[in-house]
Each structure stands twice: as C-alpha cells, then as structure tokens.
GROMACS .gro file of C-alpha atoms in nm:
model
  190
    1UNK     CA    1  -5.316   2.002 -11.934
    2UNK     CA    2  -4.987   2.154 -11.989
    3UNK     CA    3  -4.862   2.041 -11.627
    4UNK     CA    4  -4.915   1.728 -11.732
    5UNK     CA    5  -4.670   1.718 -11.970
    6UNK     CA    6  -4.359   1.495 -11.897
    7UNK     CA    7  -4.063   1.807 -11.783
    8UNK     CA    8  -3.704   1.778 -11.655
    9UNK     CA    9  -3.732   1.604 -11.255
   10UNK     CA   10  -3.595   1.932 -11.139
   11UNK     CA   11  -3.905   2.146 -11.195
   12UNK     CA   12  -4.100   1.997 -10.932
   13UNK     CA   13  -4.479   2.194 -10.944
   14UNK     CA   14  -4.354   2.521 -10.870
   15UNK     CA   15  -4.560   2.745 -11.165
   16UNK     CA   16  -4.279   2.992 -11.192
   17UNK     CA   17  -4.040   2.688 -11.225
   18UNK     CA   18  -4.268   2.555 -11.525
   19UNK     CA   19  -4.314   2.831 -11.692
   20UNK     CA   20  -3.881   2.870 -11.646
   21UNK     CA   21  -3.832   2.553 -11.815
   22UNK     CA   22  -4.097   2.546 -12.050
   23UNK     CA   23  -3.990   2.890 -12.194
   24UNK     CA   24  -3.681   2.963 -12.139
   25UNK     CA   25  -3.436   2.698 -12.008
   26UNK     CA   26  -3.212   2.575 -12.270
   27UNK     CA   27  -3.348   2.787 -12.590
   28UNK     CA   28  -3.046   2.933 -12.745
   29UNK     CA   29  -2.988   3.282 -12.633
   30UNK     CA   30  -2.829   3.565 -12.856
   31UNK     CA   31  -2.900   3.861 -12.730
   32UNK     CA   32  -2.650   4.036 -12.495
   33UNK     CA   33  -2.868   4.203 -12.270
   34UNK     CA   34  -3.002   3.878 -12.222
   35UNK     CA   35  -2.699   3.649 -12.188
   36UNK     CA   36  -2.576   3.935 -11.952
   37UNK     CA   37  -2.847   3.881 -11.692
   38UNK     CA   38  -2.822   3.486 -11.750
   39UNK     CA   39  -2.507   3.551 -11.626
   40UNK     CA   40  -2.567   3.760 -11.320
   41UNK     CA   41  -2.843   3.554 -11.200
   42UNK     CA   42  -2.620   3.246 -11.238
   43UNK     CA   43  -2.333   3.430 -11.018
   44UNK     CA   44  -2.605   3.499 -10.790
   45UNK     CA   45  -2.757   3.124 -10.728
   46UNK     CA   46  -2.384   3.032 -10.620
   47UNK     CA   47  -2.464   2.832 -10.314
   48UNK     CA   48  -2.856   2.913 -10.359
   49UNK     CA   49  -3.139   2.736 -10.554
   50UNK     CA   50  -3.234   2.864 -10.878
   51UNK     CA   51  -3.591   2.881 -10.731
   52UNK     CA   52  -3.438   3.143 -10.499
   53UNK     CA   53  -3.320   3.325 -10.790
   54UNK     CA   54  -3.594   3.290 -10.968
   55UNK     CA   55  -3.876   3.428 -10.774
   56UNK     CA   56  -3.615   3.767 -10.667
   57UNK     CA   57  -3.602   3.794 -11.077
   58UNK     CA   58  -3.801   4.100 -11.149
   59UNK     CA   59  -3.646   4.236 -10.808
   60UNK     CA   60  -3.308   4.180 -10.945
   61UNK     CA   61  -3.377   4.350 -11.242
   62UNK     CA   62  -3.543   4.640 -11.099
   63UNK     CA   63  -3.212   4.698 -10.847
   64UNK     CA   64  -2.973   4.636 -11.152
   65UNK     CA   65  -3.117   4.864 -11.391
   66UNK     CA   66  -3.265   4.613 -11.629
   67UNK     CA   67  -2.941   4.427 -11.644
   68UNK     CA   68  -2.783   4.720 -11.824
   69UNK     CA   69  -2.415   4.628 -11.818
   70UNK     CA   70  -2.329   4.949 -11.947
   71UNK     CA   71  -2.537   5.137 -11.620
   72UNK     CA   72  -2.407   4.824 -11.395
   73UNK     CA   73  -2.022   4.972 -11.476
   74UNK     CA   74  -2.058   5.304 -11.374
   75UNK     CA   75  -2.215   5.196 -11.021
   76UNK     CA   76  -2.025   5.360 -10.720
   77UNK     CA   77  -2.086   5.321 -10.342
   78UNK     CA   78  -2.397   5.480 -10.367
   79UNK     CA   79  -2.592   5.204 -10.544
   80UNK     CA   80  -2.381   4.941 -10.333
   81UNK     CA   81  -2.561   5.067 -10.065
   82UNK     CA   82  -2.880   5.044 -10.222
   83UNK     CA   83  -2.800   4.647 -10.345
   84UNK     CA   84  -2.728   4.560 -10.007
   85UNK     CA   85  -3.004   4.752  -9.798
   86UNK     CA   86  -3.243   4.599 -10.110
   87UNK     CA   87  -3.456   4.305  -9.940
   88UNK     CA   88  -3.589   4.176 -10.283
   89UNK     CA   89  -3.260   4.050 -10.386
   90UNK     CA   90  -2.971   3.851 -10.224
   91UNK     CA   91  -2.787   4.133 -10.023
   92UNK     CA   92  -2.461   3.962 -10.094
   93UNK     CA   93  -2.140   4.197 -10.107
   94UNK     CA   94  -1.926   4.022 -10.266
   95UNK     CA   95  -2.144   3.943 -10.565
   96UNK     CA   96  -2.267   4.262 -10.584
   97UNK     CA   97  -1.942   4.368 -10.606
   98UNK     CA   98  -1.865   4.094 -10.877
   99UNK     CA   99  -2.208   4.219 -11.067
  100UNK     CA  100  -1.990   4.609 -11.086
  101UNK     CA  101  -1.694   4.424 -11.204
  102UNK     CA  102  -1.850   4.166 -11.462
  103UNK     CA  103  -2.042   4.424 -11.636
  104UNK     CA  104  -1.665   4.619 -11.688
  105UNK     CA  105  -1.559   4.296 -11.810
  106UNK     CA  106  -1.834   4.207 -12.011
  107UNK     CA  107  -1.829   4.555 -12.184
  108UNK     CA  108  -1.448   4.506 -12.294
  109UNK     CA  109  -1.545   4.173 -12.448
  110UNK     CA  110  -1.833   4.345 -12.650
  111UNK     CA  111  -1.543   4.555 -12.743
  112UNK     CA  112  -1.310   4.298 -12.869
  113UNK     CA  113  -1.544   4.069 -12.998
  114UNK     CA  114  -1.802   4.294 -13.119
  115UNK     CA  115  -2.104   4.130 -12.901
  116UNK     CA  116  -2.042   3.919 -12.619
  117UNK     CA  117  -2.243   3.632 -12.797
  118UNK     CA  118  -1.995   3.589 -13.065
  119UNK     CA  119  -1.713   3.533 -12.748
  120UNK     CA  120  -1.936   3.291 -12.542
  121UNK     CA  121  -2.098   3.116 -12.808
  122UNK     CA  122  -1.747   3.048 -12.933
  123UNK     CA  123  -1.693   2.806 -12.667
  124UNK     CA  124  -1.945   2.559 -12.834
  125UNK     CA  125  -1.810   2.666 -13.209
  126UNK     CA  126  -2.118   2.839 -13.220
  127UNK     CA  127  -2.389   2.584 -13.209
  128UNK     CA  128  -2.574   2.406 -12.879
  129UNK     CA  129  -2.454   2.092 -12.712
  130UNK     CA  130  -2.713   1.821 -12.756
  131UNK     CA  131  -2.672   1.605 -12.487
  132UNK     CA  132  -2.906   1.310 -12.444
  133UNK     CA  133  -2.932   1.181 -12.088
  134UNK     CA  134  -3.183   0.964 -11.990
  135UNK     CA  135  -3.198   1.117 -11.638
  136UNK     CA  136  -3.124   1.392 -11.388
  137UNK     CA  137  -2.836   1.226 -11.241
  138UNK     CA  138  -2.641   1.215 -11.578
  139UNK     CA  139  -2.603   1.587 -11.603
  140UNK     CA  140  -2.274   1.696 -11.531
  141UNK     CA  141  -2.174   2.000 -11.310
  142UNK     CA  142  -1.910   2.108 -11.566
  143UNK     CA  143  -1.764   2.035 -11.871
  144UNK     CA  144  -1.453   2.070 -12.104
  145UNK     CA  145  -1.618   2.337 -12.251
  146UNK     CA  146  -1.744   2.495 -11.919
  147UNK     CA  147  -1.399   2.484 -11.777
  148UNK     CA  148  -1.246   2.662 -12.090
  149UNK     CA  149  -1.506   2.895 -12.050
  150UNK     CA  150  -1.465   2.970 -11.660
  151UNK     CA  151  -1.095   2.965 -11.713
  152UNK     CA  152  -1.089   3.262 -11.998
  153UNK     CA  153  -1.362   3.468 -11.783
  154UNK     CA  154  -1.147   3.445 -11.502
  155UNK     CA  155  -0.817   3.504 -11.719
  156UNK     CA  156  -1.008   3.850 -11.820
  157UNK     CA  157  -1.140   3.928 -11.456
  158UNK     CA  158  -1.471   3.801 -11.428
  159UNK     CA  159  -1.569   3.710 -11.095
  160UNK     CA  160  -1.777   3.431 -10.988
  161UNK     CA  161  -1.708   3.221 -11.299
  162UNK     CA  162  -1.615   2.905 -11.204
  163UNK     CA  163  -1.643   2.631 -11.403
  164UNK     CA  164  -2.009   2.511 -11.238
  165UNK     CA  165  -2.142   2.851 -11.273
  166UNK     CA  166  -2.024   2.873 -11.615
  167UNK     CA  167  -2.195   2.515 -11.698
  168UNK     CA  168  -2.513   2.637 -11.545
  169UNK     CA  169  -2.522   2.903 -11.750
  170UNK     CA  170  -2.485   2.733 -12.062
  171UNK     CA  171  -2.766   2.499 -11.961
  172UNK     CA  172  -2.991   2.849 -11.898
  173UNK     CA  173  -2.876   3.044 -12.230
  174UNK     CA  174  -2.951   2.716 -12.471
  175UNK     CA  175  -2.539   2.634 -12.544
  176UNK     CA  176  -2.598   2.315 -12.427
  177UNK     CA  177  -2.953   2.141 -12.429
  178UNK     CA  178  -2.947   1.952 -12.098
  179UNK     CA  179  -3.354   1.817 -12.077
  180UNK     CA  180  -3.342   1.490 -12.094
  181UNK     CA  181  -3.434   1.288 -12.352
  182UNK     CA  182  -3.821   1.186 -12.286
  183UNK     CA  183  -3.884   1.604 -12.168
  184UNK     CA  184  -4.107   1.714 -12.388
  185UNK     CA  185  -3.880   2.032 -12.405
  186UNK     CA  186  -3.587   1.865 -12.568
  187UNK     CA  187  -3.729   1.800 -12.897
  188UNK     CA  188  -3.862   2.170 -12.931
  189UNK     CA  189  -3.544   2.286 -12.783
  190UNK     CA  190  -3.338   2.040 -13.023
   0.00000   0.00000   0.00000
C-alpha cells in the first residue's frame, strides 16, 4: 500500500530509495552529527548517483567513525589507507582527503557559531524553502542561496562545496522542501 503512494519521479522502486524519501529527504535537519554526514555523503555522490551513495551508507559510516567530525579531524595516513583499500565505500582520494579537511572546517564553525546548524541554517534565515514545482524538471541544480552557501564554505576551506553540492544538500537536510507539489511527502514535509 505504501508504494503506492504518489512520491517524487526520482525514487523509481528501489526500497532503500523509498524508504530515503519517505523518511528522510527534505525533513528539516538540526542536529550536527547529522547535517555533518548529509554533508559528506553529498561530497561523496559528486559525479555518482545518490543510489550509489545510498546503498554504501552504513559502509560509509562504519569507515568514518559514525560521521564523528571530531574523530574524522584527527585522521592521519593510517586511516587514509584504510578509506582507500575499503571496498564498501567510494575509494576516492581526493574526497577522502576533503572528508579529513571538512570535518577541521566544520569543527571551527561549531566554534564560531556555536553549532554548525545555526551557520548553515542561516543561509535560509533559519526556516525551509518551500518550493512548489509541479515536476522533476523544475528543480534547480543551485540557487542564490546555494551559491552563497558554496561560496562561504569554500571562503573557509571546505572542499567539495560547490554550489550543486551545496543545493543537494539542502534538498537532503530539509532547508529547502524540493517534492513536488502532488508528492505525498510535501505536505508532511511542509
């Protein structure tokens, strides 16, 4: 019964993919552990399908210490190896690399700001973006917003963050609520 539910186009039939969208996609995030590995995983799908991402998930957590930023920092060429000799998630050096850096980063902004979800959520003055598009093809890849966003990451170091990746994971961590209008997500999300 609850596949036949009317969902966002891109979910296709996949069950993981479902239960993505139907639980998590777009529900404003504030935790930020969670907003953290949002993050990551978005870095990660650069160039990749989320699907991809989303089935190496517990694999990615289990190689990145539960997303711990503050264990992600202190990583030295020792766990490097590990990532990238690690065949349950994308043996990618340079985002690895970006993962070690971004957690720095993201710990200095937890300094300045207090929690990271203060900074990020600033970037939508705190509440989600409703958007209401009718179909898949009217979602953007970025945004004012997103490019702000991607452009103060960057300023402070982040790798990774362009202004796509940054749009995707606003979609993902609820600051903007991207299901279109007859999903039956959007209302619940809304």
């Amino acid at each position: 019964m609850n596949n036949q539910k009317k969902r966002c186009p891109w979910v296709g039939d996949d069950p993981l993919m479902i239960l993505y969208h139907d639980r998590e996609w777009g529900v404003p995030l504030h935790d930020d552990n969670k907003l953290f590995e949002f993050l990551i995983l978005d870095c990660f799908q650069a160039g990749l399908s989320w699907s991809t991402i989303l089935k190496k998930r517990i694999n990615f957590r289990r190689a990145f210490s539960g997303f711990d930023p503050a264990k992600i920092a202190r990583y030295k060429e020792g766990e490097i190896k590990k990532l990238l000799a690690n065949p349950g998630i994308v043996r990618n050096h340079s985002k690895i690399l970006a993962t070690i850096t971004n957690a720095r980063k993201f710990l200095e902004v937890q300094r300045e700001y207090f929690s990271f979800d203060k900074y990020i959520w600033g970037f939508v003055g705190a509440k989600p973006i409703v958007h209401k598009f009718k179909k898949i093809a009217d979602l953007p890849a970025h945004t004012e917003e997103s490019d702000k966003m991607s452009q103060d990451l960057q300023r402070r170091g982040f790798k990774f963050a362009g202004s796509t990746i940054c749009y995707a994971f606003m979609q993902a961590a609820g600051l903007a609520n991207d299901h279109i209008v007859d999903c039956f997500r959007y209302s619940e999300v809304a």
